[in-house]
């Protein structure tokens, strides 16, 4: 039976130092000694054969050629058999809620894949529940047996005036959170026009973070590398994960930022940007790997940061360099080099035993000196974390939706009308601003399924206003009568429904109202797949494996409807993200994110 893992934080290095010295000198026995490994040293960039590692009190005490002097009567000894000893992997920027599960379940899913440190930005729950929601996830993170550090969300709502979230965070909220034990910095500052314009809220939040000595996360989702970019950097953000081109990464690093390269479930931005290192020769110390958003199916079936490191190696990086970008570089960026990110004396004993370095074949995972996983399976169990009733029942529709709520009335006398269309870009977060000529039938604008133009609607769900914003979207390829609705709709998290059938659109939205949120797919009046997410309408309270199985069923149902997009659910969830160009939908209307203005549906 798996042992239950509870968060037992090792003593601070300053308090543990004399004990570590005694172990290193052989005066006291280690708790654990791992012998005969190949030490992947991310400080020197070497792989050092014949290395022993001694661990005491959850920290590394000795790293060298022979730890026999640290072995005592109670010391557990593990023979690495010449396998690689790799620091535990760090995800520098991510949103737990995008995995559809709680922090606990996310940890259960990723620990076997070698992730021992995560820097999470809970701005999804913040948009629904505000500061109390952030506190819930903060407290759950503290209870984990690995290092889950929290970035205080910065932009709630993400684009004031262009959307209305379920809550609002202030400068005072940010300043208060900076004193919490597990807050590591400010989450991605998405309001990049606000920073460049010296918006008082943005400037105040950044100042509060800098005064607390913590890291300011960035999010510059624009291709304009002119004055707005320079103004943004001058405002204080220290990293950015929104680049998609090599020149984006180069520009950020030249300005003293860290370029975060992401490989999530639907974002494939590593291959293009890593050329800044492999072809342009930039210093890899300023590059960091992350996932940003990982779907539960990806976590269970493909992996987490091991998947990202493996991919980076396949793009031409030396294995040690790729590992540095997922360990030491991350720790240094968050001012935690003396705690995380390497196998070296004093650091937390987060360690992987890896049999194939290039393939990142992880045999064993240790966190704080305790073996947490072996052979891809958890060695421990993490008790569920109970969310209060206040975190549930957050989907408030205000009315039962009907097919007529999705009618788009054409101008009087029109037989055809040109409309703006949101264009999905596969494997990227940005969208395209497209246009299409659509027929008018009985005074209503009709969809054009043959040319892949179907309907999208955003349904207000925080205050029960009954508000519906209607528009059009292209890229999903639905060929049958169907509709998919989700209460995960970054960042304000209203309900987004995309479909080719108005009756199915109404059924899908109403179903989410019944179950308290999630994602559901209907076709011709029949429910084909459902993932319930009752916690803030964002997260399931079920095990990660169960959620992944339901998500797999959703993916297959979408394919049956004609959708061939890679991880189309993730694309669906971003269609209301009014801080990434070019065209998005919100409860305010259709938003041009190149000008940050509401635009008419009709051209």
PDB file of C-alpha atoms in Angstrom, residues 18-228:
ATOM      1  CA  UNK A  18      25.665  22.330  11.106  1.00  0.00           C
ATOM      2  CA  UNK A  19      23.855  19.006  10.656  1.00  0.00           C
ATOM      3  CA  UNK A  20      24.715  18.955   6.938  1.00  0.00           C
ATOM      4  CA  UNK A  21      28.356  19.703   7.735  1.00  0.00           C
ATOM      5  CA  UNK A  22      28.477  16.785  10.178  1.00  0.00           C
ATOM      6  CA  UNK A  23      27.034  14.435   7.542  1.00  0.00           C
ATOM      7  CA  UNK A  24      29.419  15.720   4.868  1.00  0.00           C
ATOM      8  CA  UNK A  25      32.341  15.172   7.248  1.00  0.00           C
ATOM      9  CA  UNK A  26      31.229  11.696   8.302  1.00  0.00           C
ATOM     10  CA  UNK A  27      30.457  12.651  11.876  1.00  0.00           C
ATOM     11  CA  UNK A  28      26.754  11.805  11.508  1.00  0.00           C
ATOM     12  CA  UNK A  29      25.028   9.336   9.191  1.00  0.00           C
ATOM     13  CA  UNK A  30      22.960  10.400   6.186  1.00  0.00           C
ATOM     14  CA  UNK A  31      19.322   9.420   5.837  1.00  0.00           C
ATOM     15  CA  UNK A  32      19.863   8.311   2.243  1.00  0.00           C
ATOM     16  CA  UNK A  33      22.904   7.696   0.074  1.00  0.00           C
ATOM     17  CA  UNK A  34      22.588   7.181  -3.672  1.00  0.00           C
ATOM     18  CA  UNK A  35      25.766   5.591  -5.036  1.00  0.00           C
ATOM     19  CA  UNK A  36      27.449   5.141  -8.403  1.00  0.00           C
ATOM     20  CA  UNK A  37      25.510   7.708 -10.420  1.00  0.00           C
ATOM     21  CA  UNK A  38      26.322  10.053 -13.257  1.00  0.00           C
ATOM     22  CA  UNK A  39      25.876  13.498 -11.724  1.00  0.00           C
ATOM     23  CA  UNK A  40      24.244  15.936 -14.140  1.00  0.00           C
ATOM     24  CA  UNK A  41      25.824  19.094 -12.771  1.00  0.00           C
ATOM     25  CA  UNK A  42      23.826  22.071 -14.022  1.00  0.00           C
ATOM     26  CA  UNK A  43      26.244  24.539 -12.426  1.00  0.00           C
ATOM     27  CA  UNK A  44      29.289  23.373 -14.379  1.00  0.00           C
ATOM     28  CA  UNK A  45      27.505  21.863 -17.368  1.00  0.00           C
ATOM     29  CA  UNK A  46      29.218  18.504 -16.814  1.00  0.00           C
ATOM     30  CA  UNK A  47      28.129  14.916 -16.407  1.00  0.00           C
ATOM     31  CA  UNK A  48      30.357  13.428 -13.697  1.00  0.00           C
ATOM     32  CA  UNK A  49      30.531   9.646 -13.506  1.00  0.00           C
ATOM     33  CA  UNK A  50      31.089   7.682 -10.303  1.00  0.00           C
ATOM     34  CA  UNK A  51      29.267  10.132  -8.051  1.00  0.00           C
ATOM     35  CA  UNK A  52      27.664   9.487  -4.669  1.00  0.00           C
ATOM     36  CA  UNK A  53      24.983  11.718  -3.178  1.00  0.00           C
ATOM     37  CA  UNK A  54      24.286  11.894   0.583  1.00  0.00           C
ATOM     38  CA  UNK A  55      20.973  13.313   1.800  1.00  0.00           C
ATOM     39  CA  UNK A  56      20.047  14.380   5.324  1.00  0.00           C
ATOM     40  CA  UNK A  57      17.037  16.193   6.673  1.00  0.00           C
ATOM     41  CA  UNK A  58      15.560  16.564   3.197  1.00  0.00           C
ATOM     42  CA  UNK A  59      18.633  18.374   1.818  1.00  0.00           C
ATOM     43  CA  UNK A  60      21.763  17.386  -0.072  1.00  0.00           C
ATOM     44  CA  UNK A  61      24.725  17.154   2.294  1.00  0.00           C
ATOM     45  CA  UNK A  62      27.492  15.647   0.153  1.00  0.00           C
ATOM     46  CA  UNK A  63      27.975  15.293  -3.607  1.00  0.00           C
ATOM     47  CA  UNK A  64      31.234  13.613  -4.544  1.00  0.00           C
ATOM     48  CA  UNK A  65      33.152  10.473  -5.473  1.00  0.00           C
ATOM     49  CA  UNK A  66      32.536   8.441  -2.312  1.00  0.00           C
ATOM     50  CA  UNK A  67      29.883   8.906   0.357  1.00  0.00           C
ATOM     51  CA  UNK A  68      30.855   5.777   2.280  1.00  0.00           C
ATOM     52  CA  UNK A  69      31.786   7.920   5.271  1.00  0.00           C
ATOM     53  CA  UNK A  70      28.170   9.135   5.509  1.00  0.00           C
ATOM     54  CA  UNK A  71      26.656   5.644   5.654  1.00  0.00           C
ATOM     55  CA  UNK A  72      25.571   4.562   9.129  1.00  0.00           C
ATOM     56  CA  UNK A  73      23.351   1.921  10.673  1.00  0.00           C
ATOM     57  CA  UNK A  74      20.106   3.694   9.727  1.00  0.00           C
ATOM     58  CA  UNK A  75      21.174   4.956   6.298  1.00  0.00           C
ATOM     59  CA  UNK A  76      19.217   3.738   3.302  1.00  0.00           C
ATOM     60  CA  UNK A  77      21.527   3.006   0.352  1.00  0.00           C
ATOM     61  CA  UNK A  78      20.394   3.037  -3.287  1.00  0.00           C
ATOM     62  CA  UNK A  79      22.658   1.885  -6.131  1.00  0.00           C
ATOM     63  CA  UNK A  80      22.098   4.084  -9.192  1.00  0.00           C
ATOM     64  CA  UNK A  81      23.981   1.560 -11.307  1.00  0.00           C
ATOM     65  CA  UNK A  82      25.591   4.191 -13.505  1.00  0.00           C
ATOM     66  CA  UNK A  83      22.323   5.938 -14.270  1.00  0.00           C
ATOM     67  CA  UNK A  84      22.028   9.704 -14.434  1.00  0.00           C
ATOM     68  CA  UNK A  85      21.286  11.821 -11.354  1.00  0.00           C
ATOM     69  CA  UNK A  86      19.229  14.787 -12.537  1.00  0.00           C
ATOM     70  CA  UNK A  87      17.814  17.688 -10.501  1.00  0.00           C
ATOM     71  CA  UNK A  88      14.033  17.622 -10.070  1.00  0.00           C
ATOM     72  CA  UNK A  89      12.382  19.491 -12.938  1.00  0.00           C
ATOM     73  CA  UNK A  90      10.768  22.915 -12.505  1.00  0.00           C
ATOM     74  CA  UNK A  91       7.796  24.318 -14.424  1.00  0.00           C
ATOM     75  CA  UNK A  92       8.430  28.050 -14.423  1.00  0.00           C
ATOM     76  CA  UNK A  93       4.972  29.179 -15.541  1.00  0.00           C
ATOM     77  CA  UNK A  94       1.723  27.269 -15.477  1.00  0.00           C
ATOM     78  CA  UNK A  95      -1.924  27.303 -14.510  1.00  0.00           C
ATOM     79  CA  UNK A  96      -3.100  24.284 -12.528  1.00  0.00           C
ATOM     80  CA  UNK A  97      -6.712  24.974 -13.458  1.00  0.00           C
ATOM     81  CA  UNK A  98      -5.944  24.268 -17.119  1.00  0.00           C
ATOM     82  CA  UNK A  99      -5.346  20.649 -16.154  1.00  0.00           C
ATOM     83  CA  UNK A 100      -9.020  20.507 -15.109  1.00  0.00           C
ATOM     84  CA  UNK A 101      -7.926  19.234 -11.676  1.00  0.00           C
ATOM     85  CA  UNK A 102      -6.940  20.534  -8.240  1.00  0.00           C
ATOM     86  CA  UNK A 103      -3.366  21.221  -7.133  1.00  0.00           C
ATOM     87  CA  UNK A 104      -3.348  17.858  -5.364  1.00  0.00           C
ATOM     88  CA  UNK A 105      -4.396  15.944  -8.453  1.00  0.00           C
ATOM     89  CA  UNK A 106      -2.029  17.928 -10.669  1.00  0.00           C
ATOM     90  CA  UNK A 107       0.846  16.941  -8.381  1.00  0.00           C
ATOM     91  CA  UNK A 108      -0.227  13.293  -8.459  1.00  0.00           C
ATOM     92  CA  UNK A 109      -0.186  13.419 -12.247  1.00  0.00           C
ATOM     93  CA  UNK A 110       3.181  15.136 -12.750  1.00  0.00           C
ATOM     94  CA  UNK A 111       5.389  13.748  -9.977  1.00  0.00           C
ATOM     95  CA  UNK A 112       6.023  10.463 -11.868  1.00  0.00           C
ATOM     96  CA  UNK A 113       7.180  12.637 -14.787  1.00  0.00           C
ATOM     97  CA  UNK A 114       9.897  14.235 -12.661  1.00  0.00           C
ATOM     98  CA  UNK A 115       8.335  17.594 -11.810  1.00  0.00           C
ATOM     99  CA  UNK A 116       9.278  18.547  -8.256  1.00  0.00           C
ATOM    100  CA  UNK A 117       8.789  22.321  -8.419  1.00  0.00           C
ATOM    101  CA  UNK A 118       5.941  24.303  -9.988  1.00  0.00           C
ATOM    102  CA  UNK A 119       5.423  28.044 -10.195  1.00  0.00           C
ATOM    103  CA  UNK A 120       1.678  28.401 -10.521  1.00  0.00           C
ATOM    104  CA  UNK A 121      -0.424  31.433 -11.384  1.00  0.00           C
ATOM    105  CA  UNK A 122      -4.002  30.824 -10.168  1.00  0.00           C
ATOM    106  CA  UNK A 123      -5.487  33.711 -12.105  1.00  0.00           C
ATOM    107  CA  UNK A 124      -8.232  31.443 -13.432  1.00  0.00           C
ATOM    108  CA  UNK A 125      -9.804  30.943 -10.009  1.00  0.00           C
ATOM    109  CA  UNK A 126      -9.037  34.585  -9.201  1.00  0.00           C
ATOM    110  CA  UNK A 127     -11.279  35.659 -12.077  1.00  0.00           C
ATOM    111  CA  UNK A 128     -14.142  33.687 -10.530  1.00  0.00           C
ATOM    112  CA  UNK A 129     -13.610  33.963  -6.757  1.00  0.00           C
ATOM    113  CA  UNK A 130     -11.123  36.795  -6.317  1.00  0.00           C
ATOM    114  CA  UNK A 131      -8.580  36.888  -3.493  1.00  0.00           C
ATOM    115  CA  UNK A 132     -10.327  34.156  -1.441  1.00  0.00           C
ATOM    116  CA  UNK A 133      -9.954  31.807  -4.419  1.00  0.00           C
ATOM    117  CA  UNK A 134      -6.236  32.550  -4.661  1.00  0.00           C
ATOM    118  CA  UNK A 135      -5.912  31.832  -0.955  1.00  0.00           C
ATOM    119  CA  UNK A 136      -7.606  28.447  -1.372  1.00  0.00           C
ATOM    120  CA  UNK A 137      -5.095  27.334  -3.996  1.00  0.00           C
ATOM    121  CA  UNK A 138      -2.207  28.896  -2.046  1.00  0.00           C
ATOM    122  CA  UNK A 139      -3.099  26.875   1.050  1.00  0.00           C
ATOM    123  CA  UNK A 140      -3.516  23.676  -0.960  1.00  0.00           C
ATOM    124  CA  UNK A 141      -0.100  24.273  -2.532  1.00  0.00           C
ATOM    125  CA  UNK A 142       1.522  24.560   0.902  1.00  0.00           C
ATOM    126  CA  UNK A 143       0.216  21.083   1.786  1.00  0.00           C
ATOM    127  CA  UNK A 144       1.960  19.349  -1.143  1.00  0.00           C
ATOM    128  CA  UNK A 145       5.019  17.061  -0.799  1.00  0.00           C
ATOM    129  CA  UNK A 146       6.747  18.930  -3.642  1.00  0.00           C
ATOM    130  CA  UNK A 147       7.469  22.630  -4.099  1.00  0.00           C
ATOM    131  CA  UNK A 148       4.399  24.443  -5.413  1.00  0.00           C
ATOM    132  CA  UNK A 149       5.107  28.178  -5.371  1.00  0.00           C
ATOM    133  CA  UNK A 150       2.355  30.678  -6.137  1.00  0.00           C
ATOM    134  CA  UNK A 151       2.484  33.835  -8.233  1.00  0.00           C
ATOM    135  CA  UNK A 152      -0.117  36.390  -7.204  1.00  0.00           C
ATOM    136  CA  UNK A 153      -2.445  37.072 -10.165  1.00  0.00           C
ATOM    137  CA  UNK A 154      -1.891  40.559 -11.532  1.00  0.00           C
ATOM    138  CA  UNK A 155      -4.689  41.228 -13.995  1.00  0.00           C
ATOM    139  CA  UNK A 156      -8.199  40.458 -12.782  1.00  0.00           C
ATOM    140  CA  UNK A 157      -9.908  41.335 -15.014  1.00  0.00           C
ATOM    141  CA  UNK A 158      -7.182  40.935 -17.624  1.00  0.00           C
ATOM    142  CA  UNK A 159      -8.448  43.802 -19.788  1.00  0.00           C
ATOM    143  CA  UNK A 160     -10.517  46.311 -17.799  1.00  0.00           C
ATOM    144  CA  UNK A 161     -13.315  47.797 -19.885  1.00  0.00           C
ATOM    145  CA  UNK A 162     -13.179  44.988 -22.448  1.00  0.00           C
ATOM    146  CA  UNK A 163     -14.579  42.247 -20.205  1.00  0.00           C
ATOM    147  CA  UNK A 164     -16.210  41.748 -16.804  1.00  0.00           C
ATOM    148  CA  UNK A 165     -14.854  38.928 -14.654  1.00  0.00           C
ATOM    149  CA  UNK A 166     -16.446  37.426 -11.569  1.00  0.00           C
ATOM    150  CA  UNK A 167     -14.085  39.362  -9.312  1.00  0.00           C
ATOM    151  CA  UNK A 168     -11.526  42.150  -9.289  1.00  0.00           C
ATOM    152  CA  UNK A 169      -8.088  42.336  -7.683  1.00  0.00           C
ATOM    153  CA  UNK A 170      -6.583  45.589  -6.460  1.00  0.00           C
ATOM    154  CA  UNK A 171      -3.132  46.915  -5.637  1.00  0.00           C
ATOM    155  CA  UNK A 172      -4.006  46.439  -1.968  1.00  0.00           C
ATOM    156  CA  UNK A 173      -4.823  42.768  -2.628  1.00  0.00           C
ATOM    157  CA  UNK A 174      -1.458  42.256  -4.303  1.00  0.00           C
ATOM    158  CA  UNK A 175       0.393  43.999  -1.475  1.00  0.00           C
ATOM    159  CA  UNK A 176      -1.427  41.823   1.093  1.00  0.00           C
ATOM    160  CA  UNK A 177      -0.625  38.597  -0.749  1.00  0.00           C
ATOM    161  CA  UNK A 178       3.077  39.415  -0.950  1.00  0.00           C
ATOM    162  CA  UNK A 179       3.258  38.652   2.781  1.00  0.00           C
ATOM    163  CA  UNK A 180       1.814  35.128   2.411  1.00  0.00           C
ATOM    164  CA  UNK A 181       4.353  32.363   3.016  1.00  0.00           C
ATOM    165  CA  UNK A 182       4.088  30.722  -0.395  1.00  0.00           C
ATOM    166  CA  UNK A 183       3.814  33.728  -2.720  1.00  0.00           C
ATOM    167  CA  UNK A 184       6.897  33.885  -4.942  1.00  0.00           C
ATOM    168  CA  UNK A 185       6.046  36.903  -7.086  1.00  0.00           C
ATOM    169  CA  UNK A 186       3.532  38.601  -9.363  1.00  0.00           C
ATOM    170  CA  UNK A 187       1.816  36.532 -12.025  1.00  0.00           C
ATOM    171  CA  UNK A 188       1.994  37.360 -15.709  1.00  0.00           C
ATOM    172  CA  UNK A 189       1.264  41.048 -16.265  1.00  0.00           C
ATOM    173  CA  UNK A 190      -1.081  40.700 -19.231  1.00  0.00           C
ATOM    174  CA  UNK A 191      -2.192  44.301 -19.450  1.00  0.00           C
ATOM    175  CA  UNK A 192       0.850  45.260 -21.507  1.00  0.00           C
ATOM    176  CA  UNK A 193      -0.761  48.424 -22.928  1.00  0.00           C
ATOM    177  CA  UNK A 194      -1.485  49.471 -19.348  1.00  0.00           C
ATOM    178  CA  UNK A 195       2.142  49.039 -18.323  1.00  0.00           C
ATOM    179  CA  UNK A 196       3.354  51.025 -21.334  1.00  0.00           C
ATOM    180  CA  UNK A 197       0.823  53.760 -20.516  1.00  0.00           C
ATOM    181  CA  UNK A 198       1.805  53.882 -16.807  1.00  0.00           C
ATOM    182  CA  UNK A 199      -1.593  52.636 -15.662  1.00  0.00           C
ATOM    183  CA  UNK A 200      -1.727  53.257 -11.900  1.00  0.00           C
ATOM    184  CA  UNK A 201      -2.976  49.764 -11.036  1.00  0.00           C
ATOM    185  CA  UNK A 202      -0.294  48.013 -13.059  1.00  0.00           C
ATOM    186  CA  UNK A 203       2.463  50.309 -11.781  1.00  0.00           C
ATOM    187  CA  UNK A 204       1.231  49.888  -8.214  1.00  0.00           C
ATOM    188  CA  UNK A 205       1.142  46.089  -8.363  1.00  0.00           C
ATOM    189  CA  UNK A 206       4.620  45.900  -9.882  1.00  0.00           C
ATOM    190  CA  UNK A 207       5.981  48.327  -7.281  1.00  0.00           C
ATOM    191  CA  UNK A 208       4.482  46.272  -4.424  1.00  0.00           C
ATOM    192  CA  UNK A 209       6.137  43.149  -5.800  1.00  0.00           C
ATOM    193  CA  UNK A 210       9.530  44.785  -6.274  1.00  0.00           C
ATOM    194  CA  UNK A 211       9.393  46.231  -2.757  1.00  0.00           C
ATOM    195  CA  UNK A 212       8.765  42.701  -1.471  1.00  0.00           C
ATOM    196  CA  UNK A 213      11.889  41.514  -3.301  1.00  0.00           C
ATOM    197  CA  UNK A 214       9.955  39.129  -5.524  1.00  0.00           C
ATOM    198  CA  UNK A 215       9.795  38.365  -9.238  1.00  0.00           C
ATOM    199  CA  UNK A 216       7.484  40.156 -11.680  1.00  0.00           C
ATOM    200  CA  UNK A 217       6.088  37.811 -14.330  1.00  0.00           C
ATOM    201  CA  UNK A 218       5.534  39.089 -17.866  1.00  0.00           C
ATOM    202  CA  UNK A 219       3.103  38.538 -20.721  1.00  0.00           C
ATOM    203  CA  UNK A 220       3.772  40.681 -23.796  1.00  0.00           C
ATOM    204  CA  UNK A 221       1.427  39.202 -26.404  1.00  0.00           C
ATOM    205  CA  UNK A 222       2.263  41.477 -29.306  1.00  0.00           C
ATOM    206  CA  UNK A 223       4.558  41.215 -32.303  1.00  0.00           C
ATOM    207  CA  UNK A 224       5.350  44.919 -32.031  1.00  0.00           C
ATOM    208  CA  UNK A 225       8.913  45.121 -30.746  1.00  0.00           C
ATOM    209  CA  UNK A 226       9.005  48.908 -31.007  1.00  0.00           C
ATOM    210  CA  UNK A 227       8.314  51.529 -28.351  1.00  0.00           C
ATOM    211  CA  UNK A 228       5.384  49.691 -26.668  1.00  0.00           C
TER     212      UNK A 228
END
